[in-house]
Amino acid sequence: NMSDSYTDPNGVVITIPKVDSLAERKAWFEGAGAPVQPDGYADMAADDAQKVSYDESVATNTAQIAEVQALIDAE
């Protein structure tokens, strides 16, 4: 079983649930573990702290999905 946690840009500790398979882990990152876009995102300035935070979270999430996919491909 894999389980770990990380701190999101807002200082919230996100715990990745224990899962039995890489496919389940990948599905979590794509679903429940995906960053939630802040309200008004489309109208925020490029340097708005919430927008920057969200964009960084999306980049991290995308990297985590790619990492799990690489492990799946290697199985």
Short mmCIF file of the C-alpha atoms (twelve columns), coordinates in Angstrom:
data_MODEL
# 
_entry.id   MODEL 
# 
loop_
_atom_site.group_PDB 
_atom_site.id 
_atom_site.type_symbol 
_atom_site.label_atom_id 
_atom_site.label_alt_id 
_atom_site.label_comp_id 
_atom_site.label_asym_id 
_atom_site.label_seq_id 
_atom_site.Cartn_x 
_atom_site.Cartn_y 
_atom_site.Cartn_z 
_atom_site.pdbx_PDB_model_num 
ATOM 1  C CA . ASN A 1  0.000   0.000  0.000   1 
ATOM 2  C CA . MET A 2  1.204   3.455  -0.914  1 
ATOM 3  C CA . SER A 3  0.355   6.465  1.168   1 
ATOM 4  C CA . ASP A 4  2.010   9.789  1.690   1 
ATOM 5  C CA . SER A 5  1.172   13.434 2.052   1 
ATOM 6  C CA . TYR A 6  2.286   16.806 0.819   1 
ATOM 7  C CA . THR A 7  1.552   20.420 1.676   1 
ATOM 8  C CA . ASP A 8  -0.343  22.429 -0.893  1 
ATOM 9  C CA . PRO A 9  0.541   26.078 -1.638  1 
ATOM 10 C CA . ASN A 10 -2.018  27.261 0.912   1 
ATOM 11 C CA . GLY A 11 -0.278  25.324 3.678   1 
ATOM 12 C CA . VAL A 12 -2.908  22.597 3.797   1 
ATOM 13 C CA . VAL A 13 -1.528  19.103 4.264   1 
ATOM 14 C CA . ILE A 14 -3.063  16.793 1.662   1 
ATOM 15 C CA . THR A 15 -2.909  13.106 2.535   1 
ATOM 16 C CA . ILE A 16 -2.934  10.775 -0.419  1 
ATOM 17 C CA . PRO A 17 -5.181  7.863  0.549   1 
ATOM 18 C CA . LYS A 18 -3.784  4.359  0.852   1 
ATOM 19 C CA . VAL A 19 -4.493  2.485  -2.359  1 
ATOM 20 C CA . ASP A 20 -3.731  -1.032 -3.496  1 
ATOM 21 C CA . SER A 21 -2.956  -0.222 -7.102  1 
ATOM 22 C CA . LEU A 22 -1.196  2.412  -9.145  1 
ATOM 23 C CA . ALA A 23 -4.331  2.774  -11.280 1 
ATOM 24 C CA . GLU A 24 -6.346  3.741  -8.179  1 
ATOM 25 C CA . ARG A 25 -3.627  6.181  -7.128  1 
ATOM 26 C CA . LYS A 26 -3.615  7.803  -10.582 1 
ATOM 27 C CA . ALA A 27 -7.432  8.028  -10.530 1 
ATOM 28 C CA . TRP A 28 -7.272  9.842  -7.158  1 
ATOM 29 C CA . PHE A 29 -4.867  12.474 -8.535  1 
ATOM 30 C CA . GLU A 30 -7.139  12.941 -11.553 1 
ATOM 31 C CA . GLY A 31 -10.296 13.173 -9.433  1 
ATOM 32 C CA . ALA A 32 -10.494 13.901 -5.707  1 
ATOM 33 C CA . GLY A 33 -6.822  14.891 -5.523  1 
ATOM 34 C CA . ALA A 34 -6.982  17.398 -8.351  1 
ATOM 35 C CA . PRO A 35 -6.622  21.077 -7.382  1 
ATOM 36 C CA . VAL A 36 -9.864  23.050 -7.116  1 
ATOM 37 C CA . GLN A 37 -9.892  26.191 -9.222  1 
ATOM 38 C CA . PRO A 38 -10.568 29.271 -7.080  1 
ATOM 39 C CA . ASP A 39 -13.731 31.289 -7.711  1 
ATOM 40 C CA . GLY A 40 -13.126 34.087 -10.190 1 
ATOM 41 C CA . TYR A 41 -9.969  32.454 -11.564 1 
ATOM 42 C CA . ALA A 42 -10.626 33.595 -15.145 1 
ATOM 43 C CA . ASP A 43 -10.759 37.241 -14.056 1 
ATOM 44 C CA . MET A 44 -7.696  37.184 -11.781 1 
ATOM 45 C CA . ALA A 45 -4.518  39.084 -12.618 1 
ATOM 46 C CA . ALA A 46 -1.624  36.847 -13.704 1 
ATOM 47 C CA . ASP A 47 0.230   37.633 -10.472 1 
ATOM 48 C CA . ASP A 48 -2.767  37.129 -8.142  1 
ATOM 49 C CA . ALA A 49 -1.572  34.925 -5.265  1 
ATOM 50 C CA . GLN A 50 -4.549  32.546 -5.575  1 
ATOM 51 C CA . LYS A 51 -4.027  32.177 -9.333  1 
ATOM 52 C CA . VAL A 52 -0.283  31.554 -8.933  1 
ATOM 53 C CA . SER A 53 -0.980  29.037 -6.160  1 
ATOM 54 C CA . TYR A 54 -3.567  27.203 -8.248  1 
ATOM 55 C CA . ASP A 55 -1.330  27.118 -11.341 1 
ATOM 56 C CA . GLU A 56 1.515   25.672 -9.248  1 
ATOM 57 C CA . SER A 57 -0.855  23.072 -7.791  1 
ATOM 58 C CA . VAL A 58 -1.965  22.060 -11.291 1 
ATOM 59 C CA . ALA A 59 1.659   21.691 -12.404 1 
ATOM 60 C CA . THR A 60 2.429   19.559 -9.340  1 
ATOM 61 C CA . ASN A 61 -0.693  17.439 -9.900  1 
ATOM 62 C CA . THR A 62 0.208   16.911 -13.573 1 
ATOM 63 C CA . ALA A 63 3.724   15.836 -12.553 1 
ATOM 64 C CA . GLN A 64 2.324   13.429 -9.949  1 
ATOM 65 C CA . ILE A 65 0.003   11.857 -12.534 1 
ATOM 66 C CA . ALA A 66 2.931   11.490 -14.973 1 
ATOM 67 C CA . GLU A 67 5.045   9.901  -12.228 1 
ATOM 68 C CA . VAL A 68 2.351   7.317  -11.442 1 
ATOM 69 C CA . GLN A 69 1.785   6.691  -15.157 1 
ATOM 70 C CA . ALA A 70 5.507   5.998  -15.562 1 
ATOM 71 C CA . LEU A 71 5.304   3.435  -12.744 1 
ATOM 72 C CA . ILE A 72 2.260   1.842  -14.405 1 
ATOM 73 C CA . ASP A 73 4.106   1.698  -17.740 1 
ATOM 74 C CA . ALA A 74 7.069   0.043  -16.029 1 
ATOM 75 C CA . GLU A 75 4.958   -2.742 -14.482 1 
# 
